[in-house]
Coordinates of C-alpha atoms in Angstrom, one line a residue:
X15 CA 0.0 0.0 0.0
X16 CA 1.2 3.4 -0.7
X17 CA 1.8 6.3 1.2
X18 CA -1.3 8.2 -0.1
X19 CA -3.3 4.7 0.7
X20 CA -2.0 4.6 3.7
X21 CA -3.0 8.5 4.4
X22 CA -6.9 7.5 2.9
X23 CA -7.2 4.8 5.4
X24 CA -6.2 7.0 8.2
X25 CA -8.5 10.0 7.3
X26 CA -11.6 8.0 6.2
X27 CA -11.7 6.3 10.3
X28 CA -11.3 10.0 11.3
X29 CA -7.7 9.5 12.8
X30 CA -8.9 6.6 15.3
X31 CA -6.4 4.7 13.4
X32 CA -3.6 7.2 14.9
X33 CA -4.8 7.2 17.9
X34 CA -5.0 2.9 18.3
X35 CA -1.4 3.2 16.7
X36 CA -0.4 5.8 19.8
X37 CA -1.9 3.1 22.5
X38 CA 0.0 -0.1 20.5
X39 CA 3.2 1.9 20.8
X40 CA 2.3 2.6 24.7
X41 CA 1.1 -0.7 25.4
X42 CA 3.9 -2.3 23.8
X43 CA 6.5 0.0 25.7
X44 CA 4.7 -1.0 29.2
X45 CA 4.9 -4.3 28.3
X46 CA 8.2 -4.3 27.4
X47 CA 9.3 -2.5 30.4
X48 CA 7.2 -4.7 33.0
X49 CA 9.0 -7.7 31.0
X50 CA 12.1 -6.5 32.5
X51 CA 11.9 -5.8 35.8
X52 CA 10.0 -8.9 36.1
X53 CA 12.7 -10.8 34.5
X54 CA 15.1 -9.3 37.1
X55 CA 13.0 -10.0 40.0
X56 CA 12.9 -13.8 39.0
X57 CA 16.5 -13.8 38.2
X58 CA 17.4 -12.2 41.9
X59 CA 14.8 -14.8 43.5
X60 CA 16.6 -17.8 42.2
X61 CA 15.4 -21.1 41.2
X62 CA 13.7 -22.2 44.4
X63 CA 12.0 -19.2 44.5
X64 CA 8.9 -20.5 45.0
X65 CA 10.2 -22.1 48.4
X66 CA 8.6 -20.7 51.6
X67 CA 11.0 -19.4 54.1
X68 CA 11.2 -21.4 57.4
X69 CA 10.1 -19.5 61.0
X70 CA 13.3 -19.2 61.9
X71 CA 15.8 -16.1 62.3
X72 CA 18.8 -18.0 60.6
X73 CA 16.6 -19.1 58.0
X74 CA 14.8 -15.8 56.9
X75 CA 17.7 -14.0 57.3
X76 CA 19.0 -16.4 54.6
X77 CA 16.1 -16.3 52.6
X78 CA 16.5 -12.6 52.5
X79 CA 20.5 -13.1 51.1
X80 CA 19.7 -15.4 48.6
X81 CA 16.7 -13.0 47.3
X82 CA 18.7 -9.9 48.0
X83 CA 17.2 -7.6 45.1
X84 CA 14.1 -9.8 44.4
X85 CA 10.4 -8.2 46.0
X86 CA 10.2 -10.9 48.8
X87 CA 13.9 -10.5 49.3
X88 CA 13.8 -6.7 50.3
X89 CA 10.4 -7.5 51.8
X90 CA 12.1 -10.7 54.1
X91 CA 14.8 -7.7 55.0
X92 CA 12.8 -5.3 56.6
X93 CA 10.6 -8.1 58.5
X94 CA 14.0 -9.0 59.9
X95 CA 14.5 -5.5 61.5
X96 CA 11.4 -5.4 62.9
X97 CA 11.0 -8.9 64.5
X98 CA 11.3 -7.1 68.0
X99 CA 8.4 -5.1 67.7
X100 CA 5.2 -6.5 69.6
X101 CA 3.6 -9.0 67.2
X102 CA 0.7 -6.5 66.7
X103 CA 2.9 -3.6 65.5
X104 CA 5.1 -5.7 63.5
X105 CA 1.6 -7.0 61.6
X106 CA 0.6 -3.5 60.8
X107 CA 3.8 -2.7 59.4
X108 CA 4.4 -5.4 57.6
X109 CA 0.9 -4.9 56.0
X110 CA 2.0 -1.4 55.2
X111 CA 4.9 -2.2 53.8
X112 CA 3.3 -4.8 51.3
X113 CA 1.0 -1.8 50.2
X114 CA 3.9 0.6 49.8
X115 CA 5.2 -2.6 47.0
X116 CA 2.5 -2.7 45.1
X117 CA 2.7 0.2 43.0
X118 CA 6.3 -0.4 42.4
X119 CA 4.8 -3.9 41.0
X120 CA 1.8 -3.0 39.6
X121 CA 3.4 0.0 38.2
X122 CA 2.1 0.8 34.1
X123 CA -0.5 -1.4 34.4
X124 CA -3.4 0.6 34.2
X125 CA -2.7 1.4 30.8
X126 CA -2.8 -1.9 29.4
X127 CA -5.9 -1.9 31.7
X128 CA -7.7 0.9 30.0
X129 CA -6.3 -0.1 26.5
X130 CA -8.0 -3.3 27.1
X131 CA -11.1 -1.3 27.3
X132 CA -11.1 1.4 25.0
X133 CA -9.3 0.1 22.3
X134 CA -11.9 -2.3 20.8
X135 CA -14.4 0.7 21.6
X136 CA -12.4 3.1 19.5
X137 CA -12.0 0.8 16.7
X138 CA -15.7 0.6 16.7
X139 CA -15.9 4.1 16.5
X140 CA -13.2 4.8 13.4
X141 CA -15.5 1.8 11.7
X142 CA -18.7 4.3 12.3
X143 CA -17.1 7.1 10.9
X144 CA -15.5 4.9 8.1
X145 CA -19.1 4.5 7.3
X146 CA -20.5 7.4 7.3
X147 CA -18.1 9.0 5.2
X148 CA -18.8 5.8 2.6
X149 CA -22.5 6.5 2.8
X150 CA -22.4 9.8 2.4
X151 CA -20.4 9.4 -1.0
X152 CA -22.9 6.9 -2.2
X153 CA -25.6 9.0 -1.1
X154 CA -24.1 11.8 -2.8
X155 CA -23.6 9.7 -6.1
X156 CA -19.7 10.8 -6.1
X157 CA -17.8 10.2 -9.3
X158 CA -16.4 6.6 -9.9
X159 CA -18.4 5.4 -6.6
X160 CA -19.9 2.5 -7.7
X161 CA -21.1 -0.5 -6.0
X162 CA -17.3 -2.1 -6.1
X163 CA -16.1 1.3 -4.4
X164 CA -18.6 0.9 -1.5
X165 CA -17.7 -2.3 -0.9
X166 CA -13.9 -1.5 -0.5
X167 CA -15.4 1.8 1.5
X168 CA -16.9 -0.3 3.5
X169 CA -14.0 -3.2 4.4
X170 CA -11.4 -0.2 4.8
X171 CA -13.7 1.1 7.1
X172 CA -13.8 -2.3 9.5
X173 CA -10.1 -2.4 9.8
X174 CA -10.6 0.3 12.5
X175 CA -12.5 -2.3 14.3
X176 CA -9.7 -5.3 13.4
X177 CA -6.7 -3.1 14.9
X178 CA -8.5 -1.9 18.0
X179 CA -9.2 -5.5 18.8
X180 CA -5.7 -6.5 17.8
X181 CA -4.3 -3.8 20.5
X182 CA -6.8 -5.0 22.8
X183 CA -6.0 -8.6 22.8
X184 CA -1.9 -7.5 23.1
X185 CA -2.8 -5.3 26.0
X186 CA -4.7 -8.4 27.5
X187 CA -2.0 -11.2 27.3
X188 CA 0.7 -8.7 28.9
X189 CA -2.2 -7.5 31.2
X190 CA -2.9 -10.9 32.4
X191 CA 0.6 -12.3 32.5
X192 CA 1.4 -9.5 34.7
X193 CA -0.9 -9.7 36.8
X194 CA -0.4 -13.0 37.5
X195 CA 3.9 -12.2 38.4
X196 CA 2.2 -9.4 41.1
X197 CA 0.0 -12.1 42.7
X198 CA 2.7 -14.7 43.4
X199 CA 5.2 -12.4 44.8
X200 CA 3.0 -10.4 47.0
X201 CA 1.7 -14.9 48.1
X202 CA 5.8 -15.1 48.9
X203 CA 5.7 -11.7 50.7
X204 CA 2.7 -13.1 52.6
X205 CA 4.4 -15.8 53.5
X206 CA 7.5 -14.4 54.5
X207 CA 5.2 -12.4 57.0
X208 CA 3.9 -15.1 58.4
X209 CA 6.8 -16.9 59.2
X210 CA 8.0 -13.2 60.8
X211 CA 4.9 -13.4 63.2
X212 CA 5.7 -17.0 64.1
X213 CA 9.2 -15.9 65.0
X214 CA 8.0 -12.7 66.3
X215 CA 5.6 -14.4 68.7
X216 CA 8.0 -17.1 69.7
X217 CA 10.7 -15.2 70.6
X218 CA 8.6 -12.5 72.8
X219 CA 6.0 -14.9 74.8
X220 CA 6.9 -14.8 78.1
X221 CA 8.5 -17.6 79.7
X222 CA 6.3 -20.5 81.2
X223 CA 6.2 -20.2 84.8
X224 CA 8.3 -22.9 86.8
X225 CA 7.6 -24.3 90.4
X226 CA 10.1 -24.5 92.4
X227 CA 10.8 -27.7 94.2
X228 CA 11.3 -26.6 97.7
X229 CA 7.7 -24.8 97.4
X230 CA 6.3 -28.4 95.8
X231 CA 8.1 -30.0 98.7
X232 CA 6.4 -28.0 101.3
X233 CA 3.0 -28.4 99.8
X234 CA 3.7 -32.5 100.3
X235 CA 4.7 -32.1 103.7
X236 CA 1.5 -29.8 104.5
X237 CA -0.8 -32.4 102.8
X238 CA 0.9 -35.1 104.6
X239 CA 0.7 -33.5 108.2

């Protein structure tokens, strides 16, 4: 296709085809982007990343080295610093600290989100106008429009609607793939939070209170008297 076609397909859907060819580009870019910082996360997790940290000090403090630079791994840090806080205060800022993560995760993806959503809608749209502009030549008997030229009026017309889906279905693989990498870290993060609130609680309850065996002695004597 030429330049000029190219220009005539663009102008007859009333520049929507610009505009889906603006949220490809930015789709594309978020998806790209998210690609590789999720990439690095895995790669700083390791291959038994999946693998729950035990409720021990040693152990989460190793789980933390081995995932230094991963989500978790920062996350399984700063858990470690605050294992002396009462167990109530160290649940609340562990919980805030997940919340402060997730936008660094989730970051970009509300605008494969809303191209999800508006993209098939504005190829709908550019295939109205495509349309209307067809229609109006045929109602206006234009020269050379015959029934040939509103047929190929028309088809131009529904590629609007072809690439808004096609940008919609992109935006909804990366969408759904990503979404998917944010779930299972924020599952290890919850897990590494639970095994800091075993620890937590362990390591702070009060010893158990012990007898002692001259008091248990004099009990006997007084029972035997």
């Amino acid at each position: 296709m030429t330049a000029a076609g190219v220009y005539a397909l663009f102008s007859l859907s009333g520049g929507i085809l610009v505009l889906l060819a603006l949220m490809l580009l930015l789709a594309l870019a978020v998806i790209i982007e998210r690609g590789w910082y999720f990439s690095y996360a895995a790669r700083a997790a390791g291959p038994e990343s999946a693998a729950a940290p035990d409720a021990e000090r040693a152990a989460l403090s190793a789980y933390a080295e081995r995932r230094a630079g991963a989500p978790e791994g920062e996350f399984a840090r700063f858990a470690l610093t605050q294992l002396d806080t009462p167990p109530d205060v160290l649940t609340q800022s562990l919980e805030q600290r997940v919340l402060a993560t997730l936008p660094n995760l989730d970051r970009g993806l509300w605008i494969l989100d809303t191209t999800v959503t508006l993209a098939p809608l504005f190829g709908l749209l550019g295939s109205i106008i495509g349309m209307i502009h067809t229609f109006n030549l045929l109602g206006g008997r234009a020269a050379g429009i015959g029934a040939a030229g509103a047929t190929s009026g028309i088809a131009n017309a529904l590629i609007a609607t072809g690439a808004g889906l096609l940008v919609a279905i992109i935006a909804v693989i990366g969408l759904n793939i990503y979404n998917n990498r944010v779930r299972e870290i924020v599952r290890r993060m919850d897990t590494v939070k639970l095994a800091a609130l075993t620890i937590a609680r362990r390591e702070q309850q009060p010893p158990a209170e012990t007898t002692s065996p001259h008091v248990v002695n004099a009990t006997r004597t007084v029972h035997a008297n």
